[in-house]
């Protein structure tokens, strides 16, 4: 047997040289995500100028978070549904129904808040399982199943509430949407804990990005130039620092922001780093090919809708807590705002493409537009018309990119 020569051994032991990704190629590969981030920044700057600086005042920034929290929760779940190639039109009605039952339990029957929240989330899971069964196993199109559920649970909401609102909720429940993280350092004019958390997040972000870049270099993957990498780190750290300072000058970090951050991190990890996430993308890309590859497509689709039901229930609880009432009109058009957030955030109308962070960016675009137009005194009629045009433009942009790539 021929022994390897010293030359051969040296060649195989050499480290793999990383490839520096050209700027133009990087923009082309990430055009969806970059375009929406740029659009969000430009929209914020535009309304900041038009509103004479009101948009980014600490009070209004906090209100932006509180006002859009329930839509962002729905957008996270809706993104997974859209990636699999389906749609869910029932989430607004499910949110209203769960909020109504939570009101009955807590206000009328004095059930403890924790027990009510757990029961509400379990109810959302059961509703999602009900829909997932018809969609995944009976093969009824998701549009039809969720449209039927939208009508069903909207009607049931009116039945259980008897056309009236139920209020008020216990203070502990209201704090889900209106409470803030207490400042254990007792800052006088500024929330010190918020600043410390912002600093820690900046350090964590820098460490994770450096680790990610080093891993990419180790395996010879494309990396962006060092100057751009440093610029990216500085830009994100500045955003985190400014955002933390703005929150710290008001009441600090809202409780709902902690819930949102937890969901974003958890679902981003599931979508990008787990087998389940890869299966979800595979189903959206080509369901038949995924099934032939061993993916249990029916089971994955079923659990995606169970997850959507849980997040719809959570959204209903958040909205009820913010409103401090369970009302028959709750959840109206929530599904359209969540779907719009996903498509604006880069989801493909054909399935198989989308990110959790993109859904959040899309939701923020919608939220900033709503808030900015309200501050300018623009009527709800014009707001709806403008949002419709933005959604159409986002989907047209997606189809244009798809056709250009093919």
Short mmCIF file of C-alpha atoms in Angstrom, two decimals:
data_model
loop_
_atom_site.label_atom_id
_atom_site.label_comp_id
_atom_site.label_asym_id
_atom_site.label_seq_id
_atom_site.Cartn_x
_atom_site.Cartn_y
_atom_site.Cartn_z
CA UNK A 1 0.00 0.00 0.00
CA UNK A 2 1.37 3.38 -1.00
CA UNK A 3 2.08 5.67 1.94
CA UNK A 4 1.04 9.33 1.63
CA UNK A 5 3.89 11.62 0.76
CA UNK A 6 4.90 14.60 2.86
CA UNK A 7 3.58 16.89 0.14
CA UNK A 8 0.17 15.19 0.20
CA UNK A 9 -0.04 15.36 4.00
CA UNK A 10 0.88 19.03 4.01
CA UNK A 11 -1.70 19.86 1.39
CA UNK A 12 -4.50 18.15 3.34
CA UNK A 13 -3.50 19.72 6.65
CA UNK A 14 -3.59 23.26 5.34
CA UNK A 15 -6.48 25.38 6.74
CA UNK A 16 -9.29 26.25 4.38
CA UNK A 17 -9.02 29.81 3.14
CA UNK A 18 -12.17 31.84 3.83
CA UNK A 19 -13.80 33.62 0.92
CA UNK A 20 -14.47 37.33 1.24
CA UNK A 21 -17.95 37.94 -0.12
CA UNK A 22 -18.14 40.94 -2.48
CA UNK A 23 -20.43 43.77 -1.37
CA UNK A 24 -22.64 43.56 -4.48
CA UNK A 25 -23.05 39.79 -4.10
CA UNK A 26 -23.91 40.15 -0.42
CA UNK A 27 -26.63 42.69 -1.20
CA UNK A 28 -28.02 40.48 -3.96
CA UNK A 29 -28.18 37.41 -1.72
CA UNK A 30 -29.93 39.29 1.09
CA UNK A 31 -32.00 41.79 -0.86
CA UNK A 32 -35.26 40.86 0.88
CA UNK A 33 -34.04 41.43 4.43
CA UNK A 34 -31.85 44.44 3.66
CA UNK A 35 -34.54 46.24 1.67
CA UNK A 36 -37.07 45.96 4.51
CA UNK A 37 -34.57 47.16 7.11
CA UNK A 38 -33.71 50.14 4.93
CA UNK A 39 -37.42 50.79 4.33
CA UNK A 40 -38.11 50.70 8.10
CA UNK A 41 -35.30 53.20 8.80
CA UNK A 42 -36.46 55.54 6.03
CA UNK A 43 -40.10 55.40 7.17
CA UNK A 44 -39.06 56.17 10.75
CA UNK A 45 -36.92 59.12 9.63
CA UNK A 46 -39.74 60.41 7.41
CA UNK A 47 -42.34 60.40 10.17
CA UNK A 48 -39.81 61.74 12.67
CA UNK A 49 -39.44 64.80 10.44
CA UNK A 50 -43.14 65.12 9.60
CA UNK A 51 -44.21 64.87 13.25
CA UNK A 52 -41.57 67.33 14.49
CA UNK A 53 -39.75 64.68 16.50
CA UNK A 54 -42.78 63.17 18.27
CA UNK A 55 -42.40 59.69 16.74
CA UNK A 56 -39.18 58.77 18.56
CA UNK A 57 -39.92 60.38 21.90
CA UNK A 58 -39.61 57.91 24.80
CA UNK A 59 -43.36 57.85 25.51
CA UNK A 60 -44.26 57.22 21.88
CA UNK A 61 -41.57 54.55 21.39
CA UNK A 62 -42.99 52.70 24.41
CA UNK A 63 -46.50 53.08 23.00
CA UNK A 64 -45.31 51.67 19.67
CA UNK A 65 -44.16 48.52 21.46
CA UNK A 66 -47.35 48.17 23.48
CA UNK A 67 -49.68 48.91 20.56
CA UNK A 68 -48.11 46.39 18.19
CA UNK A 69 -47.16 43.59 20.59
CA UNK A 70 -50.14 41.35 19.87
CA UNK A 71 -49.70 41.72 16.10
CA UNK A 72 -45.99 40.84 16.38
CA UNK A 73 -46.85 37.71 18.38
CA UNK A 74 -49.29 36.67 15.65
CA UNK A 75 -46.74 37.49 12.92
CA UNK A 76 -44.20 35.07 14.43
CA UNK A 77 -46.63 32.16 14.20
CA UNK A 78 -48.06 33.31 10.88
CA UNK A 79 -44.59 33.33 9.34
CA UNK A 80 -44.20 29.61 10.03
CA UNK A 81 -47.65 28.96 8.55
CA UNK A 82 -46.80 30.94 5.40
CA UNK A 83 -43.41 29.24 5.06
CA UNK A 84 -45.21 25.86 4.89
CA UNK A 85 -47.31 27.27 2.05
CA UNK A 86 -50.53 27.82 4.03
CA UNK A 87 -52.47 30.73 5.49
CA UNK A 88 -54.50 31.27 8.68
CA UNK A 89 -57.45 33.65 8.55
CA UNK A 90 -58.83 32.68 11.95
CA UNK A 91 -56.22 34.14 14.32
CA UNK A 92 -58.13 37.36 15.04
CA UNK A 93 -61.33 35.49 15.91
CA UNK A 94 -59.43 32.93 17.99
CA UNK A 95 -57.70 35.76 19.89
CA UNK A 96 -61.09 37.38 20.57
CA UNK A 97 -62.65 34.07 21.71
CA UNK A 98 -59.78 33.24 24.07
CA UNK A 99 -59.80 36.78 25.48
CA UNK A 100 -63.56 36.50 26.08
CA UNK A 101 -63.21 33.22 27.97
CA UNK A 102 -60.32 34.64 29.98
CA UNK A 103 -62.55 37.55 30.97
CA UNK A 104 -65.35 35.22 32.05
CA UNK A 105 -62.96 33.08 34.11
CA UNK A 106 -61.08 35.92 35.83
CA UNK A 107 -63.72 38.63 36.19
CA UNK A 108 -66.92 36.64 36.71
CA UNK A 109 -65.62 33.43 38.32
CA UNK A 110 -62.47 34.82 40.00
CA UNK A 111 -60.19 32.07 38.66
CA UNK A 112 -56.51 32.84 39.47
CA UNK A 113 -54.59 34.62 36.73
CA UNK A 114 -51.95 31.91 36.24
CA UNK A 115 -54.58 29.17 35.93
CA UNK A 116 -56.55 31.25 33.43
CA UNK A 117 -53.48 31.92 31.28
CA UNK A 118 -52.55 28.22 31.19
CA UNK A 119 -56.12 27.17 30.34
CA UNK A 120 -56.29 29.85 27.62
CA UNK A 121 -53.07 28.66 25.98
CA UNK A 122 -54.30 25.04 26.12
CA UNK A 123 -57.55 26.14 24.49
CA UNK A 124 -55.55 27.83 21.74
CA UNK A 125 -53.60 24.59 21.22
CA UNK A 126 -56.86 22.61 20.94
CA UNK A 127 -58.24 25.06 18.39
CA UNK A 128 -54.99 24.82 16.41
CA UNK A 129 -55.15 21.02 16.58
CA UNK A 130 -58.73 21.13 15.31
CA UNK A 131 -57.70 23.18 12.31
CA UNK A 132 -54.47 21.26 11.76
CA UNK A 133 -56.38 17.96 11.58
CA UNK A 134 -58.60 19.15 8.73
CA UNK A 135 -55.71 20.77 6.87
CA UNK A 136 -52.95 18.17 7.33
CA UNK A 137 -54.87 14.88 7.37
CA UNK A 138 -58.18 15.54 5.59
CA UNK A 139 -56.41 17.79 3.06
CA UNK A 140 -58.96 20.59 3.08
CA UNK A 141 -57.23 23.81 1.94
CA UNK A 142 -56.09 25.99 4.83
CA UNK A 143 -57.90 28.98 3.36
CA UNK A 144 -61.27 27.20 3.65
CA UNK A 145 -60.65 25.69 7.10
CA UNK A 146 -59.42 28.91 8.68
CA UNK A 147 -62.12 30.99 6.97
CA UNK A 148 -64.71 28.67 8.52
CA UNK A 149 -62.98 28.96 11.90
CA UNK A 150 -62.88 32.73 11.58
CA UNK A 151 -66.66 32.82 11.24
CA UNK A 152 -67.18 30.12 13.89
CA UNK A 153 -65.09 31.72 16.65
CA UNK A 154 -66.28 35.23 15.87
CA UNK A 155 -69.82 33.99 16.39
CA UNK A 156 -68.90 32.09 19.56
CA UNK A 157 -67.22 35.22 20.95
CA UNK A 158 -70.47 37.14 20.58
CA UNK A 159 -72.41 34.25 22.11
CA UNK A 160 -70.29 33.89 25.26
CA UNK A 161 -70.08 37.66 25.81
CA UNK A 162 -73.77 38.17 24.93
CA UNK A 163 -72.81 41.27 23.00
CA UNK A 164 -71.32 43.01 26.05
CA UNK A 165 -67.84 43.74 27.32
CA UNK A 166 -66.39 42.25 30.50
CA UNK A 167 -64.13 44.41 32.68
CA UNK A 168 -61.98 45.16 34.60
CA UNK A 169 -59.26 42.54 34.76
CA UNK A 170 -57.08 42.02 37.86
CA UNK A 171 -54.04 44.29 38.06
CA UNK A 172 -51.68 41.31 37.85
CA UNK A 173 -53.19 40.41 34.47
CA UNK A 174 -53.08 43.99 33.20
CA UNK A 175 -49.35 44.10 33.95
CA UNK A 176 -48.73 41.64 31.12
CA UNK A 177 -49.31 44.49 28.65
CA UNK A 178 -48.96 47.63 30.75
CA UNK A 179 -46.33 46.71 33.34
CA UNK A 180 -42.60 47.48 33.31
CA UNK A 181 -39.50 45.77 34.62
CA UNK A 182 -38.76 47.28 38.07
CA UNK A 183 -35.50 49.18 38.49
CA UNK A 184 -33.65 47.31 41.24
CA UNK A 185 -30.96 50.03 41.19
CA UNK A 186 -33.52 52.79 41.91
CA UNK A 187 -32.28 55.37 39.43
CA UNK A 188 -33.73 58.84 40.03
CA UNK A 189 -34.30 60.25 36.56
CA UNK A 190 -33.34 57.23 34.48
CA UNK A 191 -34.01 53.50 34.58
CA UNK A 192 -30.53 52.14 35.33
CA UNK A 193 -31.45 48.46 34.91
CA UNK A 194 -32.52 49.13 31.32
CA UNK A 195 -29.15 50.73 30.52
CA UNK A 196 -27.28 47.79 32.06
CA UNK A 197 -29.36 45.27 30.11
CA UNK A 198 -28.70 47.25 26.92
CA UNK A 199 -24.95 47.15 27.57
CA UNK A 200 -25.00 43.41 28.24
CA UNK A 201 -26.99 42.79 25.06
CA UNK A 202 -24.42 44.79 23.07
CA UNK A 203 -21.57 42.70 24.48
CA UNK A 204 -23.47 39.47 23.82
CA UNK A 205 -24.21 40.55 20.23
CA UNK A 206 -20.54 41.37 19.53
CA UNK A 207 -19.39 38.04 20.99
CA UNK A 208 -21.94 36.02 18.98
CA UNK A 209 -21.10 37.81 15.72
CA UNK A 210 -17.35 37.32 16.17
CA UNK A 211 -17.90 33.66 17.00
CA UNK A 212 -20.13 33.23 13.95
CA UNK A 213 -17.55 34.90 11.67
CA UNK A 214 -14.70 32.76 13.05
CA UNK A 215 -16.71 29.58 12.49
CA UNK A 216 -17.44 30.64 8.93
CA UNK A 217 -13.73 31.24 8.33
CA UNK A 218 -12.84 27.84 9.80
CA UNK A 219 -15.05 26.02 7.32
CA UNK A 220 -14.21 28.23 4.34
CA UNK A 221 -17.63 29.89 4.04
CA UNK A 222 -18.14 33.34 2.54
CA UNK A 223 -17.65 36.25 4.95
CA UNK A 224 -18.12 39.96 4.48
CA UNK A 225 -15.05 42.23 4.43
CA UNK A 226 -13.59 43.17 7.81
CA UNK A 227 -14.42 46.86 7.40
CA UNK A 228 -18.06 46.07 6.71
CA UNK A 229 -18.15 43.62 9.60
CA UNK A 230 -16.86 46.27 12.01
CA UNK A 231 -19.32 48.80 10.59
CA UNK A 232 -22.16 46.34 11.12
CA UNK A 233 -21.14 45.77 14.75
CA UNK A 234 -20.89 49.50 15.44
CA UNK A 235 -24.27 50.21 13.80
CA UNK A 236 -26.14 47.52 15.75
CA UNK A 237 -24.50 48.46 19.05
CA UNK A 238 -25.45 52.11 18.48
CA UNK A 239 -29.07 51.10 17.78
CA UNK A 240 -29.21 48.92 20.94
CA UNK A 241 -27.66 51.68 23.04
CA UNK A 242 -29.94 54.44 21.74
CA UNK A 243 -33.02 52.20 22.07
CA UNK A 244 -32.08 51.30 25.66
CA UNK A 245 -31.52 54.95 26.53
CA UNK A 246 -34.87 56.00 25.06
CA UNK A 247 -36.68 53.34 27.10
CA UNK A 248 -34.64 54.19 30.21
CA UNK A 249 -35.72 57.84 30.10
CA UNK A 250 -39.38 56.81 30.39
CA UNK A 251 -40.42 53.75 32.45
CA UNK A 252 -37.81 51.24 31.33
CA UNK A 253 -38.37 47.90 29.61
CA UNK A 254 -42.05 46.91 29.22
CA UNK A 255 -42.97 43.39 30.35
CA UNK A 256 -44.38 42.68 26.93
CA UNK A 257 -41.01 43.45 25.33
CA UNK A 258 -39.44 40.67 27.42
CA UNK A 259 -42.14 38.27 26.19
CA UNK A 260 -41.57 39.35 22.59
CA UNK A 261 -37.78 39.05 22.84
CA UNK A 262 -38.11 35.55 24.29
CA UNK A 263 -40.43 34.48 21.47
CA UNK A 264 -38.16 35.97 18.79
CA UNK A 265 -35.05 34.23 20.12
CA UNK A 266 -36.82 30.89 20.66
CA UNK A 267 -38.56 30.78 17.28
CA UNK A 268 -35.48 32.01 15.40
CA UNK A 269 -33.51 29.18 16.98
CA UNK A 270 -36.18 26.61 16.07
CA UNK A 271 -36.46 27.88 12.49
CA UNK A 272 -32.71 28.12 11.81
CA UNK A 273 -31.00 25.57 14.03
CA UNK A 274 -33.32 22.57 14.45
CA UNK A 275 -34.53 19.66 12.35
CA UNK A 276 -38.12 20.81 12.79
CA UNK A 277 -37.23 24.18 11.30
CA UNK A 278 -35.55 22.57 8.30
CA UNK A 279 -38.60 20.37 7.77
CA UNK A 280 -40.89 23.43 7.81
CA UNK A 281 -38.82 25.10 5.09
CA UNK A 282 -38.63 21.83 3.12
CA UNK A 283 -42.42 21.48 3.09
CA UNK A 284 -42.83 25.04 1.85
CA UNK A 285 -40.20 24.57 -0.84
CA UNK A 286 -41.61 21.34 -2.25
CA UNK A 287 -43.98 19.25 -0.15
CA UNK A 288 -43.84 16.15 -2.36
CA UNK A 289 -40.06 16.16 -2.46
CA UNK A 290 -39.95 16.64 1.31
CA UNK A 291 -42.28 13.69 1.80
CA UNK A 292 -40.17 11.48 -0.45
CA UNK A 293 -37.12 12.54 1.58
CA UNK A 294 -38.65 11.17 4.76
CA UNK A 295 -40.20 14.33 6.20
CA UNK A 296 -43.48 13.59 7.99
CA UNK A 297 -45.27 16.42 6.22
CA UNK A 298 -48.68 15.83 7.78
CA UNK A 299 -47.32 15.82 11.31
CA UNK A 300 -45.23 18.95 10.77
CA UNK A 301 -48.16 20.83 9.22
CA UNK A 302 -50.41 19.73 12.08
CA UNK A 303 -48.02 21.04 14.74
CA UNK A 304 -47.47 24.31 12.86
CA UNK A 305 -51.18 25.03 13.23
CA UNK A 306 -51.18 23.91 16.86
CA UNK A 307 -48.40 26.43 17.45
CA UNK A 308 -50.39 29.10 15.62
CA UNK A 309 -53.35 28.43 17.89
CA UNK A 310 -51.21 28.88 21.01
CA UNK A 311 -49.76 32.17 19.75
CA UNK A 312 -53.24 33.39 18.74
CA UNK A 313 -54.39 32.66 22.30
CA UNK A 314 -51.39 34.52 23.71
CA UNK A 315 -52.15 37.45 21.43
CA UNK A 316 -55.74 37.49 22.66
CA UNK A 317 -54.57 37.57 26.28
CA UNK A 318 -52.13 40.41 25.55
CA UNK A 319 -54.81 42.46 23.81
CA UNK A 320 -57.36 41.88 26.57
CA UNK A 321 -54.78 42.88 29.18
CA UNK A 322 -53.91 46.06 27.30
CA UNK A 323 -57.57 46.98 26.74
CA UNK A 324 -58.45 45.88 30.30
CA UNK A 325 -61.63 44.37 28.87
CA UNK A 326 -62.91 41.44 26.84
CA UNK A 327 -65.01 42.82 23.97
CA UNK A 328 -66.95 41.22 21.08
CA UNK A 329 -65.02 43.37 18.57
CA UNK A 330 -61.56 42.31 19.79
CA UNK A 331 -59.22 40.82 17.19
CA UNK A 332 -60.91 42.54 14.26
CA UNK A 333 -58.56 42.44 11.23
CA UNK A 334 -55.68 41.07 13.34
CA UNK A 335 -55.18 38.30 10.78
CA UNK A 336 -54.72 40.77 7.93
CA UNK A 337 -52.16 42.81 9.86
CA UNK A 338 -50.23 39.64 10.76
CA UNK A 339 -50.27 38.37 7.17
CA UNK A 340 -49.23 41.78 5.86
CA UNK A 341 -46.35 41.90 8.36
CA UNK A 342 -45.05 38.56 7.06
CA UNK A 343 -45.19 39.48 3.39
CA UNK A 344 -43.72 42.93 3.96
CA UNK A 345 -41.00 41.24 6.03
CA UNK A 346 -39.87 39.05 3.13
CA UNK A 347 -42.08 35.95 3.18
CA UNK A 348 -42.72 34.45 -0.23
CA UNK A 349 -46.24 34.07 -1.53
CA UNK A 350 -45.15 30.64 -2.82
CA UNK A 351 -43.93 29.34 0.56
CA UNK A 352 -40.51 28.10 1.62
CA UNK A 353 -39.02 31.56 2.23
CA UNK A 354 -39.21 33.83 5.27
CA UNK A 355 -37.64 34.53 8.65
CA UNK A 356 -38.93 35.32 12.12
CA UNK A 357 -36.86 38.51 12.20
CA UNK A 358 -38.38 39.48 8.85
CA UNK A 359 -41.89 39.12 10.30
CA UNK A 360 -40.90 41.42 13.18
CA UNK A 361 -39.46 44.00 10.78
CA UNK A 362 -42.61 43.82 8.65
CA UNK A 363 -44.78 44.26 11.74
CA UNK A 364 -42.72 47.28 12.81
CA UNK A 365 -43.08 48.80 9.34
CA UNK A 366 -46.86 48.50 9.66
CA UNK A 367 -46.81 49.74 13.25
CA UNK A 368 -44.67 52.80 12.53
CA UNK A 369 -46.85 53.67 9.55
CA UNK A 370 -50.03 53.38 11.64
CA UNK A 371 -48.57 55.44 14.47
CA UNK A 372 -47.01 58.05 12.21
CA UNK A 373 -50.16 58.56 10.16
CA UNK A 374 -52.23 58.84 13.36
CA UNK A 375 -49.85 61.49 14.72
CA UNK A 376 -50.29 63.41 11.47
CA UNK A 377 -54.07 63.26 11.87
CA UNK A 378 -54.59 61.08 8.79
CA UNK A 379 -57.99 59.39 8.77
CA UNK A 380 -58.41 55.63 9.12
CA UNK A 381 -59.71 55.49 5.54
CA UNK A 382 -56.44 56.78 4.09
CA UNK A 383 -54.42 54.66 6.50
CA UNK A 384 -56.09 51.48 5.20
CA UNK A 385 -55.57 52.53 1.59
CA UNK A 386 -51.87 53.27 2.10
CA UNK A 387 -51.28 49.99 3.98
CA UNK A 388 -52.95 48.11 1.12
CA UNK A 389 -50.61 49.70 -1.41
CA UNK A 390 -47.56 48.89 0.74
CA UNK A 391 -48.63 45.23 0.98
CA UNK A 392 -49.21 44.99 -2.77
CA UNK A 393 -45.81 46.55 -3.46
CA UNK A 394 -44.09 44.08 -1.11
CA UNK A 395 -45.64 41.02 -2.79
CA UNK A 396 -44.95 42.45 -6.26
CA UNK A 397 -41.32 42.96 -5.21
CA UNK A 398 -41.13 39.30 -4.10
CA UNK A 399 -42.57 38.02 -7.39
CA UNK A 400 -40.22 40.29 -9.37
CA UNK A 401 -37.20 38.87 -7.54
CA UNK A 402 -38.40 35.30 -8.08
CA UNK A 403 -38.92 35.82 -11.80
CA UNK A 404 -35.56 37.55 -12.13
CA UNK A 405 -33.78 34.68 -10.36
CA UNK A 406 -35.40 32.11 -12.64
#
